[in-house]
mmCIF file of C-alpha atoms in Angstrom:
data_model
loop_
_atom_site.group_PDB
_atom_site.id
_atom_site.type_symbol
_atom_site.label_atom_id
_atom_site.label_comp_id
_atom_site.label_asym_id
_atom_site.label_seq_id
_atom_site.Cartn_x
_atom_site.Cartn_y
_atom_site.Cartn_z
ATOM 1 C CA MET P 159 -0.061 -0.091 -0.003
ATOM 2 C CA THR P 160 1.517 3.732 -1.136
ATOM 3 C CA MET P 161 1.774 5.731 1.779
ATOM 4 C CA HIS P 162 3.189 9.018 2.895
ATOM 5 C CA SER P 163 4.964 9.682 6.069
ATOM 6 C CA THR P 164 5.166 13.118 7.534
ATOM 7 C CA GLY P 165 6.507 13.631 11.376
ATOM 8 C CA GLY P 166 5.872 9.855 11.955
ATOM 9 C CA ARG P 167 1.504 10.104 10.836
ATOM 10 C CA ARG P 168 0.856 8.573 7.677
ATOM 11 C CA LYS P 169 -0.959 9.941 4.895
ATOM 12 C CA PRO P 170 -3.732 8.453 3.136
ATOM 13 C CA PRO P 171 -2.799 7.406 -0.993
ATOM 14 C CA THR P 172 -3.763 10.414 -3.186
ATOM 15 C CA ILE P 173 -5.518 10.151 -6.717
ATOM 16 C CA HIS P 174 -1.810 10.991 -7.978
ATOM 17 C CA ASP P 175 -0.651 7.978 -6.399
ATOM 18 C CA VAL P 176 -3.038 5.537 -7.920
ATOM 19 C CA ALA P 177 -2.188 7.408 -11.111
ATOM 20 C CA ARG P 178 1.597 6.337 -10.965
ATOM 21 C CA GLU P 179 1.042 2.985 -9.720
ATOM 22 C CA ALA P 180 -1.229 2.504 -12.497
ATOM 23 C CA GLY P 181 1.055 4.199 -15.081
ATOM 24 C CA VAL P 182 -1.739 6.322 -16.302
ATOM 25 C CA SER P 183 -2.445 10.111 -16.141
ATOM 26 C CA ARG P 184 -4.308 11.401 -12.911
ATOM 27 C CA GLY P 185 -6.962 12.522 -15.838
ATOM 28 C CA THR P 186 -7.773 8.863 -16.449
ATOM 29 C CA VAL P 187 -7.981 8.128 -13.122
ATOM 30 C CA SER P 188 -10.546 10.651 -12.622
ATOM 31 C CA ARG P 189 -12.311 9.718 -15.675
ATOM 32 C CA VAL P 190 -12.605 6.265 -13.795
ATOM 33 C CA LEU P 191 -13.465 7.192 -10.566
ATOM 34 C CA ASN P 192 -16.867 9.294 -12.189
ATOM 35 C CA GLY P 193 -18.085 6.640 -14.475
ATOM 36 C CA GLY P 194 -15.122 5.275 -16.918
ATOM 37 C CA HIS P 195 -15.861 7.222 -20.055
ATOM 38 C CA TYR P 196 -13.931 7.827 -22.704
ATOM 39 C CA VAL P 197 -10.991 4.840 -20.684
ATOM 40 C CA SER P 198 -10.111 1.728 -22.630
ATOM 41 C CA PRO P 199 -11.144 -1.506 -20.432
ATOM 42 C CA THR P 200 -7.311 -2.137 -20.000
ATOM 43 C CA ALA P 201 -6.642 1.627 -18.378
ATOM 44 C CA GLN P 202 -9.685 1.062 -16.221
ATOM 45 C CA GLU P 203 -8.780 -2.379 -15.227
ATOM 46 C CA ALA P 204 -4.964 -0.942 -14.425
ATOM 47 C CA VAL P 205 -6.754 1.832 -12.788
ATOM 48 C CA ASN P 206 -9.210 -0.506 -10.284
ATOM 49 C CA ALA P 207 -6.394 -2.666 -9.373
ATOM 50 C CA ALA P 208 -4.191 0.537 -8.656
ATOM 51 C CA ILE P 209 -6.838 1.493 -6.189
ATOM 52 C CA ARG P 210 -7.019 -2.007 -4.611
ATOM 53 C CA ARG P 211 -3.283 -2.032 -4.250
ATOM 54 C CA THR P 212 -2.798 1.335 -2.625
ATOM 55 C CA GLY P 213 -5.963 1.310 -0.444
ATOM 56 C CA TYR P 214 -7.629 4.973 -1.910
ATOM 57 C CA VAL P 215 -10.694 5.835 -1.045
ATOM 58 C CA VAL P 216 -12.660 8.459 -2.756
ATOM 59 C CA ASN P 217 -12.623 11.745 -1.007
ATOM 60 C CA ARG P 218 -16.910 11.697 -1.795
ATOM 61 C CA HIS P 219 -16.700 15.516 -1.147
ATOM 62 C CA ALA P 220 -14.081 16.832 -3.328
ATOM 63 C CA ARG P 221 -16.008 14.750 -6.073
ATOM 64 C CA SER P 222 -19.344 16.195 -5.533
ATOM 65 C CA LEU P 223 -17.850 19.939 -5.851
ATOM 66 C CA ILE P 224 -16.852 18.031 -9.374
ATOM 67 C CA THR P 225 -19.537 16.254 -10.254
ATOM 68 C CA GLY P 226 -22.023 18.088 -9.007
ATOM 69 C CA ARG P 227 -23.734 15.139 -6.745
ATOM 70 C CA SER P 228 -23.971 13.988 -3.579
ATOM 71 C CA ASP P 229 -23.138 10.457 -4.256
ATOM 72 C CA SER P 230 -25.833 9.553 -1.982
ATOM 73 C CA ILE P 231 -29.712 8.118 -2.142
ATOM 74 C CA GLY P 232 -32.846 8.952 -0.247
ATOM 75 C CA PHE P 233 -35.006 6.638 1.239
ATOM 76 C CA LEU P 234 -38.208 8.428 2.079
ATOM 77 C CA LEU P 235 -41.289 6.986 4.037
ATOM 78 C CA THR P 236 -44.342 9.513 3.945
ATOM 79 C CA GLU P 237 -45.980 7.631 7.068
ATOM 80 C CA PRO P 238 -45.820 9.144 10.427
ATOM 81 C CA GLN P 239 -42.987 8.157 12.579
ATOM 82 C CA GLU P 240 -44.136 5.116 14.679
ATOM 83 C CA ARG P 241 -44.899 3.192 11.510
ATOM 84 C CA PHE P 242 -41.678 2.892 10.694
ATOM 85 C CA PHE P 243 -41.137 1.041 14.064
ATOM 86 C CA GLU P 244 -44.446 -0.953 14.005
ATOM 87 C CA ASP P 245 -44.739 -2.338 10.559
ATOM 88 C CA PRO P 246 -41.793 -5.061 9.755
ATOM 89 C CA ASN P 247 -41.857 -4.472 5.814
ATOM 90 C CA PHE P 248 -40.464 -0.883 5.685
ATOM 91 C CA ASN P 249 -37.669 -2.125 7.745
ATOM 92 C CA VAL P 250 -37.515 -5.054 5.507
ATOM 93 C CA LEU P 251 -37.288 -2.149 2.473
ATOM 94 C CA LEU P 252 -34.718 -0.373 4.014
ATOM 95 C CA SER P 253 -32.350 -3.324 4.758
ATOM 96 C CA GLY P 254 -32.570 -4.691 0.923
ATOM 97 C CA CYS P 255 -32.441 -1.234 -0.403
ATOM 98 C CA THR P 256 -29.146 -0.210 1.348
ATOM 99 C CA GLN P 257 -27.233 -4.117 0.813
ATOM 100 C CA ALA P 258 -28.077 -3.145 -2.832
ATOM 101 C CA LEU P 259 -26.991 0.383 -2.627
ATOM 102 C CA ALA P 260 -23.446 -0.802 -0.772
ATOM 103 C CA THR P 261 -22.575 -2.798 -3.175
ATOM 104 C CA HIS P 262 -22.015 0.689 -5.625
ATOM 105 C CA ASP P 263 -20.578 2.456 -2.390
ATOM 106 C CA ILE P 264 -23.518 4.237 -1.882
ATOM 107 C CA PRO P 265 -25.045 5.253 1.271
ATOM 108 C CA LEU P 266 -28.753 5.567 1.914
ATOM 109 C CA LEU P 267 -30.339 8.491 4.031
ATOM 110 C CA LEU P 268 -33.516 7.478 6.130
ATOM 111 C CA MET P 269 -35.991 10.435 5.966
ATOM 112 C CA LEU P 270 -39.643 10.245 7.892
ATOM 113 C CA ALA P 271 -42.143 12.665 6.596
ATOM 114 C CA GLY P 272 -45.339 11.929 8.101
ATOM 115 C CA THR P 273 -46.732 15.932 8.523
ATOM 116 C CA ARG P 274 -47.096 18.322 6.272
ATOM 117 C CA ASP P 275 -44.792 20.340 7.557
ATOM 118 C CA GLU P 276 -42.198 17.120 7.601
ATOM 119 C CA ARG P 277 -42.938 16.467 3.865
ATOM 120 C CA ARG P 278 -42.061 20.321 3.211
ATOM 121 C CA ARG P 279 -38.914 20.313 4.871
ATOM 122 C CA ILE P 280 -37.585 16.962 3.647
ATOM 123 C CA THR P 281 -39.148 18.610 -0.283
ATOM 124 C CA ARG P 282 -37.107 21.132 0.303
ATOM 125 C CA TYR P 283 -33.723 19.213 1.462
ATOM 126 C CA ILE P 284 -33.818 16.890 -1.414
ATOM 127 C CA THR P 285 -34.367 19.721 -4.537
ATOM 128 C CA ALA P 286 -31.489 21.268 -2.751
ATOM 129 C CA GLY P 287 -29.494 18.473 -4.258
ATOM 130 C CA HIS P 288 -28.604 16.883 -0.730
ATOM 131 C CA VAL P 289 -29.553 13.662 -2.437
ATOM 132 C CA ASP P 290 -28.854 11.997 -5.946
ATOM 133 C CA GLY P 291 -32.455 10.332 -5.961
ATOM 134 C CA VAL P 292 -35.289 9.173 -3.793
ATOM 135 C CA LEU P 293 -36.511 5.681 -2.986
ATOM 136 C CA LEU P 294 -40.053 6.683 -2.239
ATOM 137 C CA VAL P 295 -42.108 4.340 -0.078
ATOM 138 C CA SER P 296 -45.805 4.756 0.982
ATOM 139 C CA SER P 297 -47.332 7.422 -1.505
ATOM 140 C CA HIS P 298 -51.095 8.287 -0.634
ATOM 141 C CA SER P 299 -53.100 9.841 -3.318
ATOM 142 C CA GLY P 300 -53.247 13.476 -3.016
ATOM 143 C CA ASP P 301 -49.637 13.137 -1.117
ATOM 144 C CA PRO P 302 -48.090 15.618 -3.277
ATOM 145 C CA VAL P 303 -44.412 14.745 -2.621
ATOM 146 C CA ALA P 304 -43.729 12.466 -5.242
ATOM 147 C CA GLU P 305 -45.291 15.337 -7.924
ATOM 148 C CA GLU P 306 -43.136 18.335 -6.668
ATOM 149 C CA LEU P 307 -39.845 16.106 -7.059
ATOM 150 C CA ARG P 308 -40.678 14.847 -10.387
ATOM 151 C CA ALA P 309 -41.341 18.540 -11.497
ATOM 152 C CA ALA P 310 -38.232 19.540 -9.922
ATOM 153 C CA GLY P 311 -36.108 16.871 -11.900
ATOM 154 C CA VAL P 312 -35.172 14.519 -8.887
ATOM 155 C CA PRO P 313 -34.505 11.091 -9.778
ATOM 156 C CA LEU P 314 -37.646 8.704 -8.139
ATOM 157 C CA VAL P 315 -38.264 5.315 -8.411
ATOM 158 C CA GLN P 316 -41.759 5.018 -5.837
ATOM 159 C CA CYS P 317 -42.443 1.389 -4.028
ATOM 160 C CA GLY P 318 -46.162 0.546 -5.492
ATOM 161 C CA LYS P 319 -47.967 1.571 -7.812
ATOM 162 C CA PRO P 320 -48.170 5.253 -8.215
ATOM 163 C CA MET P 321 -51.950 7.293 -7.751
ATOM 164 C CA GLY P 322 -53.174 10.048 -9.628
ATOM 165 C CA LEU P 323 -50.079 11.355 -10.924
ATOM 166 C CA SER P 324 -49.725 13.594 -13.826
ATOM 167 C CA SER P 325 -46.177 13.282 -14.621
ATOM 168 C CA LYS P 326 -44.475 9.555 -15.645
ATOM 169 C CA VAL P 327 -43.029 7.881 -12.545
ATOM 170 C CA SER P 328 -40.677 4.932 -12.073
ATOM 171 C CA TYR P 329 -42.314 2.534 -9.528
ATOM 172 C CA VAL P 330 -41.698 -1.210 -8.497
ATOM 173 C CA ALA P 331 -44.887 -3.135 -7.262
ATOM 174 C CA ALA P 332 -45.893 -6.438 -6.356
ATOM 175 C CA ASP P 333 -49.037 -8.039 -7.950
ATOM 176 C CA ASP P 334 -51.260 -7.122 -5.203
ATOM 177 C CA ARG P 335 -54.974 -8.029 -7.395
ATOM 178 C CA ASP P 336 -53.247 -10.974 -8.122
ATOM 179 C CA GLY P 337 -52.208 -12.216 -4.706
ATOM 180 C CA ALA P 338 -55.518 -11.378 -3.080
ATOM 181 C CA ARG P 339 -56.835 -13.182 -5.868
ATOM 182 C CA ASP P 340 -55.117 -16.333 -4.713
ATOM 183 C CA MET P 341 -55.947 -16.162 -1.139
ATOM 184 C CA VAL P 342 -59.553 -15.516 -2.084
ATOM 185 C CA ARG P 343 -59.548 -18.669 -4.234
ATOM 186 C CA HIS P 344 -57.640 -20.553 -1.754
ATOM 187 C CA LEU P 345 -60.085 -19.923 1.069
ATOM 188 C CA LEU P 346 -63.212 -20.786 -1.267
ATOM 189 C CA SER P 347 -61.013 -23.838 -1.684
ATOM 190 C CA LEU P 348 -61.559 -24.775 1.646
ATOM 191 C CA GLY P 349 -65.508 -24.672 1.261
ATOM 192 C CA ARG P 350 -65.717 -21.149 2.883
ATOM 193 C CA ARG P 351 -68.393 -18.674 1.537
ATOM 194 C CA ARG P 352 -69.110 -15.646 4.109
ATOM 195 C CA ILE P 353 -65.361 -14.324 3.674
ATOM 196 C CA GLY P 354 -64.616 -10.864 5.155
ATOM 197 C CA MET P 355 -62.219 -8.786 4.211
ATOM 198 C CA VAL P 356 -60.172 -5.884 5.963
ATOM 199 C CA SER P 357 -58.702 -4.402 3.242
ATOM 200 C CA GLY P 358 -55.612 -1.469 2.864
ATOM 201 C CA PRO P 359 -56.370 2.390 2.639
ATOM 202 C CA LEU P 360 -58.424 2.712 0.010
ATOM 203 C CA ASP P 361 -55.952 6.126 -1.231
ATOM 204 C CA THR P 362 -53.356 3.542 -1.740
ATOM 205 C CA PRO P 363 -52.677 0.910 -4.837
ATOM 206 C CA GLY P 364 -52.036 -1.935 -2.664
ATOM 207 C CA GLY P 365 -55.745 -1.283 -0.587
ATOM 208 C CA VAL P 366 -56.935 -0.712 -3.638
ATOM 209 C CA ASP P 367 -56.035 -3.619 -5.644
ATOM 210 C CA ARG P 368 -56.116 -6.374 -3.130
ATOM 211 C CA LEU P 369 -59.860 -5.057 -2.558
ATOM 212 C CA ALA P 370 -60.700 -5.507 -6.170
ATOM 213 C CA GLY P 371 -58.863 -8.594 -6.427
ATOM 214 C CA TYR P 372 -60.880 -10.110 -3.349
ATOM 215 C CA LYS P 373 -63.835 -8.538 -5.688
ATOM 216 C CA GLU P 374 -62.848 -10.169 -8.604
ATOM 217 C CA VAL P 375 -63.097 -14.018 -7.686
ATOM 218 C CA LEU P 376 -65.845 -13.594 -5.462
ATOM 219 C CA THR P 377 -67.826 -12.548 -8.514
ATOM 220 C CA GLU P 378 -66.155 -15.243 -10.759
ATOM 221 C CA SER P 379 -67.354 -17.390 -8.250
ATOM 222 C CA GLY P 380 -71.143 -17.006 -7.931
ATOM 223 C CA VAL P 381 -70.696 -15.717 -4.398
ATOM 224 C CA GLU P 382 -72.529 -12.521 -3.946
ATOM 225 C CA ILE P 383 -70.345 -9.793 -2.669
ATOM 226 C CA ASP P 384 -71.842 -8.276 0.912
ATOM 227 C CA GLU P 385 -70.460 -4.985 1.736
ATOM 228 C CA ARG P 386 -71.235 -5.926 5.508
ATOM 229 C CA LEU P 387 -68.326 -8.157 5.202
ATOM 230 C CA ILE P 388 -65.791 -5.442 3.869
ATOM 231 C CA VAL P 389 -64.182 -2.827 5.920
ATOM 232 C CA SER P 390 -60.816 -0.713 5.284
ATOM 233 C CA GLY P 391 -57.853 -0.320 7.610
ATOM 234 C CA ASP P 392 -54.228 1.822 7.465
ATOM 235 C CA TYR P 393 -52.151 -1.481 7.714
ATOM 236 C CA SER P 394 -52.004 -0.729 11.365
ATOM 237 C CA ARG P 395 -52.312 -3.852 14.054
ATOM 238 C CA ALA P 396 -54.820 -1.490 15.695
ATOM 239 C CA SER P 397 -56.996 -0.795 12.670
ATOM 240 C CA GLY P 398 -56.797 -5.074 12.314
ATOM 241 C CA GLU P 399 -58.596 -5.377 15.412
ATOM 242 C CA ALA P 400 -61.052 -2.593 15.148
ATOM 243 C CA GLY P 401 -61.940 -3.694 11.623
ATOM 244 C CA THR P 402 -62.699 -7.450 12.572
ATOM 245 C CA GLU P 403 -64.943 -6.337 15.728
ATOM 246 C CA ARG P 404 -67.096 -4.020 13.192
ATOM 247 C CA LEU P 405 -67.290 -7.316 10.795
ATOM 248 C CA LEU P 406 -68.164 -9.788 13.625
ATOM 249 C CA ALA P 407 -70.811 -6.815 14.578
ATOM 250 C CA GLN P 408 -72.009 -6.940 11.189
ATOM 251 C CA ALA P 409 -71.791 -10.189 9.832
ATOM 252 C CA PRO P 410 -71.884 -12.859 12.697
ATOM 253 C CA ASP P 411 -71.985 -15.761 10.352
ATOM 254 C CA MET P 412 -68.609 -14.544 8.716
ATOM 255 C CA ASP P 413 -66.315 -17.912 8.473
ATOM 256 C CA ALA P 414 -63.232 -16.627 6.581
ATOM 257 C CA LEU P 415 -61.229 -13.463 6.441
ATOM 258 C CA PHE P 416 -58.818 -11.900 4.136
ATOM 259 C CA VAL P 417 -57.001 -9.394 5.992
ATOM 260 C CA ALA P 418 -54.260 -7.084 3.617
ATOM 261 C CA SER P 419 -51.644 -7.258 5.610
ATOM 262 C CA ASP P 420 -49.904 -9.320 8.329
ATOM 263 C CA LEU P 421 -49.555 -6.616 10.701
ATOM 264 C CA MET P 422 -53.504 -6.341 10.457
ATOM 265 C CA ALA P 423 -54.038 -9.879 10.888
ATOM 266 C CA GLN P 424 -52.231 -10.403 13.929
ATOM 267 C CA GLY P 425 -54.799 -7.640 15.810
ATOM 268 C CA ALA P 426 -57.746 -9.700 13.588
ATOM 269 C CA LEU P 427 -56.518 -12.739 15.480
ATOM 270 C CA ALA P 428 -56.442 -10.941 18.590
ATOM 271 C CA ALA P 429 -60.448 -9.607 18.568
ATOM 272 C CA LEU P 430 -61.239 -13.536 17.417
ATOM 273 C CA ARG P 431 -59.706 -14.423 20.018
ATOM 274 C CA ARG P 432 -61.640 -12.022 21.987
ATOM 275 C CA ALA P 433 -65.199 -13.264 20.627
ATOM 276 C CA GLY P 434 -64.640 -16.946 21.562
ATOM 277 C CA ARG P 435 -63.707 -17.577 17.476
ATOM 278 C CA ARG P 436 -61.377 -20.543 16.739
ATOM 279 C CA VAL P 437 -58.758 -19.943 14.131
ATOM 280 C CA PRO P 438 -59.141 -22.058 12.077
ATOM 281 C CA GLU P 439 -61.844 -23.839 12.868
ATOM 282 C CA ASP P 440 -64.584 -21.101 13.165
ATOM 283 C CA VAL P 441 -62.617 -18.590 10.777
ATOM 284 C CA SER P 442 -60.069 -19.183 8.565
ATOM 285 C CA VAL P 443 -57.665 -16.037 8.623
ATOM 286 C CA GLY P 444 -55.267 -14.992 5.481
ATOM 287 C CA GLY P 445 -53.170 -12.137 5.538
ATOM 288 C CA PHE P 446 -50.668 -10.267 3.000
ATOM 289 C CA ASP P 447 -46.877 -9.562 3.037
ATOM 290 C CA ASP P 448 -45.524 -12.560 4.718
ATOM 291 C CA SER P 449 -43.549 -10.453 6.936
ATOM 292 C CA SER P 450 -42.359 -11.192 10.622
ATOM 293 C CA ALA P 451 -45.850 -10.517 11.752
ATOM 294 C CA ALA P 452 -46.919 -13.954 9.840
ATOM 295 C CA THR P 453 -44.696 -16.086 11.287
ATOM 296 C CA GLU P 454 -44.889 -14.903 14.936
ATOM 297 C CA ALA P 455 -48.743 -14.509 15.110
ATOM 298 C CA THR P 456 -50.620 -17.652 16.872
ATOM 299 C CA PRO P 457 -51.333 -19.572 14.705
ATOM 300 C CA ALA P 458 -49.008 -18.906 12.073
ATOM 301 C CA LEU P 459 -50.717 -17.106 8.974
ATOM 302 C CA THR P 460 -51.555 -18.263 5.894
ATOM 303 C CA THR P 461 -50.143 -14.925 3.852
ATOM 304 C CA ILE P 462 -49.407 -13.846 0.411
ATOM 305 C CA ARG P 463 -45.478 -13.223 0.196
ATOM 306 C CA GLN P 464 -44.227 -10.179 -1.448
ATOM 307 C CA PRO P 465 -40.682 -10.882 -3.048
ATOM 308 C CA TYR P 466 -39.307 -7.888 -0.777
ATOM 309 C CA ASP P 467 -35.461 -8.838 -1.592
ATOM 310 C CA ARG P 468 -36.185 -8.388 -5.499
ATOM 311 C CA ILE P 469 -38.372 -5.193 -4.501
ATOM 312 C CA SER P 470 -35.515 -3.368 -3.324
ATOM 313 C CA ALA P 471 -32.793 -4.477 -5.702
ATOM 314 C CA GLU P 472 -35.035 -3.750 -8.688
ATOM 315 C CA MET P 473 -36.187 -0.251 -7.323
ATOM 316 C CA VAL P 474 -31.726 0.685 -6.840
ATOM 317 C CA ARG P 475 -31.619 -0.726 -10.041
ATOM 318 C CA LEU P 476 -33.856 1.564 -11.825
ATOM 319 C CA LEU P 477 -32.779 4.424 -9.515
ATOM 320 C CA LEU P 478 -29.160 4.349 -10.524
ATOM 321 C CA ALA P 479 -30.312 3.867 -14.017
ATOM 322 C CA GLN P 480 -32.385 6.882 -13.976
ATOM 323 C CA ILE P 481 -29.614 8.600 -12.560
ATOM 324 C CA GLY P 482 -27.258 7.918 -15.044
ATOM 325 C CA GLY P 483 -29.837 9.315 -17.533
ATOM 326 C CA GLU P 484 -32.293 6.394 -18.568
ATOM 327 C CA ASP P 485 -35.947 7.034 -18.835
ATOM 328 C CA PRO P 486 -38.286 6.392 -15.676
ATOM 329 C CA ALA P 487 -39.416 2.383 -15.840
ATOM 330 C CA ALA P 488 -41.822 0.037 -14.118
ATOM 331 C CA MET P 489 -41.756 -3.248 -13.085
ATOM 332 C CA ILE P 490 -44.282 -5.631 -11.537
ATOM 333 C CA LEU P 491 -43.263 -8.646 -9.414
ATOM 334 C CA PRO P 492 -45.264 -11.809 -8.992
ATOM 335 C CA THR P 493 -46.383 -12.697 -5.775
ATOM 336 C CA GLU P 494 -46.566 -16.496 -4.075
ATOM 337 C CA LEU P 495 -49.373 -17.871 -1.588
ATOM 338 C CA VAL P 496 -47.699 -19.363 1.563
ATOM 339 C CA LYS P 497 -50.179 -21.876 3.647
ATOM 340 C CA ARG P 498 -49.631 -21.948 7.230
ATOM 341 C CA ARG P 499 -51.686 -23.190 10.164
ATOM 342 C CA SER P 500 -54.227 -20.212 10.361
ATOM 343 C CA THR P 501 -56.720 -21.459 7.297
#
């Protein structure tokens, strides 16, 4: 490793050391560090080998002054802060995106903006250039953040299909409607006919599509849709519990329950126990996500698995491509029915 000694202290290797080690000019090293444009494969490999040998580490601040980039990405959650700590899905997505970016040596900044003032401050921070792009999670219809960021030219990829946006936005989503269809078909295959549903918020794409899938399969199967068997929640455990209590009061003959998130399903199981309903003997229960909430539930939840590892990786891939100048793109990934003891 190349190091300079000054008064007993060793200085870290510089770009000049890398150039000397690789046998190329400083300008060639700089071009490699900034994307490898106009550099031959031989020179690029020589520079990369020299970086490994010398232990050179990029000075991000200096490079950002040259490139105009921050070399960091924002992970923006537009939900109340307590939801981040309650809902395991957000942590799984954050971890997956962090790991995907780590392979590119890019740090991820967590941003929580659950109130109007917080969203205004975060939007101002982002549009000032403090991050190169944003991974946006949990955007409700009427939420102006995505539109404002796109209007400002900020590269953006959303988790879940965007709702009501006039501009084209990149997104990665699980196939919510098809996943819901698989769950309702499964409940019907068990002989259940009075199938209740606690949907997600109906101002979110997941809330709308999972409810649509539920209704479609019932209609196709000749089962009449009874609005007394449908309530909505906000993906929190408490809303799943309260929603199930309403369903039991409105439709006491309910023999199955599809809950649009595992966390809400935990609340549903608590309400059913309190009402003296056995799961799955009296009421079969299915969730959605295949989060840790599904395996921690009693009994363990039959659920729809979202491929969070692929969702995270594809969000990062699409965002980096967009930062590199490519057009926005979208991807919908398949879900999977996971059977456990709750059905």
